[in-house]
XYZ file of N, CA and C in Angstrom:
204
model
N 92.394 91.015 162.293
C 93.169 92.128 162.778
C 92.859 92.387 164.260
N 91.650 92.447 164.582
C 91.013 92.505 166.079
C 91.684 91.477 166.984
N 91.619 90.033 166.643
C 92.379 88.955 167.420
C 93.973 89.537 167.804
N 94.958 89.819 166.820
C 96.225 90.426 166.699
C 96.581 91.338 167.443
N 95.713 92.144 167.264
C 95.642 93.746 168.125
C 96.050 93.202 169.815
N 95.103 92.255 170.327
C 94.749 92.111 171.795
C 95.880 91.059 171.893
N 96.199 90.463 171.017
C 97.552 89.132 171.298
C 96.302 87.895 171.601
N 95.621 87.503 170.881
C 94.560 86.343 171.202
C 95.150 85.599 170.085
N 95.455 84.130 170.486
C 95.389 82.847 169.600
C 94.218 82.579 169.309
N 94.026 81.751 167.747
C 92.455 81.860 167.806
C 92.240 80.594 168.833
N 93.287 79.738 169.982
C 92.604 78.989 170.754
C 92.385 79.639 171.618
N 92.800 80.651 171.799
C 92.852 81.622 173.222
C 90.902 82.301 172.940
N 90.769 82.447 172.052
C 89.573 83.470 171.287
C 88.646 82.634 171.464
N 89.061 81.425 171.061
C 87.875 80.280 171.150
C 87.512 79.921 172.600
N 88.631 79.801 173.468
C 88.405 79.355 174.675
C 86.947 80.367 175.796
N 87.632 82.353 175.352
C 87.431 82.930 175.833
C 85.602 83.324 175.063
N 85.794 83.005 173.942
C 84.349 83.337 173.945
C 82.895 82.016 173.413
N 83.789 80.978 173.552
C 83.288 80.051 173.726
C 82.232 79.574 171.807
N 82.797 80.121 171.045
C 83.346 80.068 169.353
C 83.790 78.766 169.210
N 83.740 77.884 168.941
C 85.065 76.686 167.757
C 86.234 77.277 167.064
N 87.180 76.826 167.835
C 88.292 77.252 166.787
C 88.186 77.240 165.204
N 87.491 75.965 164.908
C 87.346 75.573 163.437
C 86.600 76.794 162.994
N 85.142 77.701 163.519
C 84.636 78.257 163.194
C 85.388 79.690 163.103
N 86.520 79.365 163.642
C 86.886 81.465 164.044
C 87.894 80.990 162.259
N 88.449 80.453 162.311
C 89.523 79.786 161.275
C 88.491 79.744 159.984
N 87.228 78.874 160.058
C 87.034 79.228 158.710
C 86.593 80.787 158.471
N 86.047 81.637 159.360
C 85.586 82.646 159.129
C 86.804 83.681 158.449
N 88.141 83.413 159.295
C 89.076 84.367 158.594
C 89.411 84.386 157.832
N 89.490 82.684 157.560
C 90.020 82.413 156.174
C 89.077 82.634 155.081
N 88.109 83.003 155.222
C 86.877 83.579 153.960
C 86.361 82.142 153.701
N 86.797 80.763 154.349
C 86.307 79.752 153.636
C 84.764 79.156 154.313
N 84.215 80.209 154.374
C 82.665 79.567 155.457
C 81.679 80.850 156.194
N 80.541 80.836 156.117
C 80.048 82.211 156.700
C 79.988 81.717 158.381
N 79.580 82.444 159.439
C 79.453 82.143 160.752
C 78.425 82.875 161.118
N 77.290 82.114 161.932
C 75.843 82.603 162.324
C 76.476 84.122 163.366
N 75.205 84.540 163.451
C 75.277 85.824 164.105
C 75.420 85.381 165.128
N 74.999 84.845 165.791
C 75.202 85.042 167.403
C 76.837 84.401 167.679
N 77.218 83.646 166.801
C 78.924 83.254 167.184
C 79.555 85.014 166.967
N 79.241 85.223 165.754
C 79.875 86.701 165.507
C 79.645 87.653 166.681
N 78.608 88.029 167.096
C 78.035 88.538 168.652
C 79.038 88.036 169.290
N 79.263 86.965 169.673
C 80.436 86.427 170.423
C 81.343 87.109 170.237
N 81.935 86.789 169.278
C 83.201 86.906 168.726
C 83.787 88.622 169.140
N 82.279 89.235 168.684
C 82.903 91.057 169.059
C 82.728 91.150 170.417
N 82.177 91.069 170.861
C 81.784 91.122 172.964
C 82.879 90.849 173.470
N 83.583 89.596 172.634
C 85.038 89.279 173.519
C 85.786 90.222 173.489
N 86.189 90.610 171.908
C 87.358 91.503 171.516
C 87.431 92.486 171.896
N 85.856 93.066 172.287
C 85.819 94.359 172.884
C 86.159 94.176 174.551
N 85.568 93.538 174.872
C 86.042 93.358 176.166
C 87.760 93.291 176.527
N 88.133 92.802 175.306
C 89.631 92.460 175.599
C 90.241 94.214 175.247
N 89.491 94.833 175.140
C 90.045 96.136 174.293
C 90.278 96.954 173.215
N 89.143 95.909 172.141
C 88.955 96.492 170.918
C 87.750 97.359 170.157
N 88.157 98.329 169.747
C 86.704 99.109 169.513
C 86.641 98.564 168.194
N 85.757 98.369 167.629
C 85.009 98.483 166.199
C 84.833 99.415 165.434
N 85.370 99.937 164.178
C 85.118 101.434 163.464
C 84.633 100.687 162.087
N 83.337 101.664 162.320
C 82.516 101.819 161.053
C 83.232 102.386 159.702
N 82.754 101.815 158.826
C 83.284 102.268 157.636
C 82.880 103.839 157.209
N 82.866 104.740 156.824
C 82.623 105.845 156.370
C 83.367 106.324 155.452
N 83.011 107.857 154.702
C 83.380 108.369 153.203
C 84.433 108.248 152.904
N 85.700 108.265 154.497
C 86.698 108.654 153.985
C 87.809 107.607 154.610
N 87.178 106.588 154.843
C 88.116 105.584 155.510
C 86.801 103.600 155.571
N 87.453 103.387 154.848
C 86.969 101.699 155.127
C 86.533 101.184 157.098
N 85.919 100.550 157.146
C 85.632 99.959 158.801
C 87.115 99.017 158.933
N 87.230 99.354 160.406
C 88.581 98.235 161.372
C 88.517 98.199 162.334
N 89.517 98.397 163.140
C 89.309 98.124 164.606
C 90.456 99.686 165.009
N 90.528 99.468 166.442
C 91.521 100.356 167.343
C 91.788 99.222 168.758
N 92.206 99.872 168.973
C 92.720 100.053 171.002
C 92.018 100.629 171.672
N 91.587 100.609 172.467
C 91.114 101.571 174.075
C 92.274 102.264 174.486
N 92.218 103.180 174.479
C 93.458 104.113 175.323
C 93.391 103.447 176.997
């Protein structure tokens, strides 16, 4: 959902945070776990590109937003 939000291909995602495409792909697809520090990657970019991260809490599941 985070990739979508910002308009990132996952080659665009891969390029920019320096991830494997193969690795961003299996991760979405649920078919493979991905070490922390790719994941570190992975959010540093998105945020940078403009995505905040929201924690899950009582009354709403975790996702993402926009930066105003």
């Amino acid at each position: 959902m985070a990739r979508a939000a910002v308009g990132f291909s996952v080659r665009k995602l891969a390029e920019t945070s320096g991830v494997a495409d193969s690795t961003i792909l299996r991760f979405e697809t649920g078919k493979g776990d991905i070490l922390t520090a790719n994941l570190a990657k992975l959010q540093s970019t998105l945020e940078a590109a403009g995505v905040v991260f929201v924690s899950a809490d009582a009354a709403a599941g975790a996702g993402v937003r926009l930066k105003r």
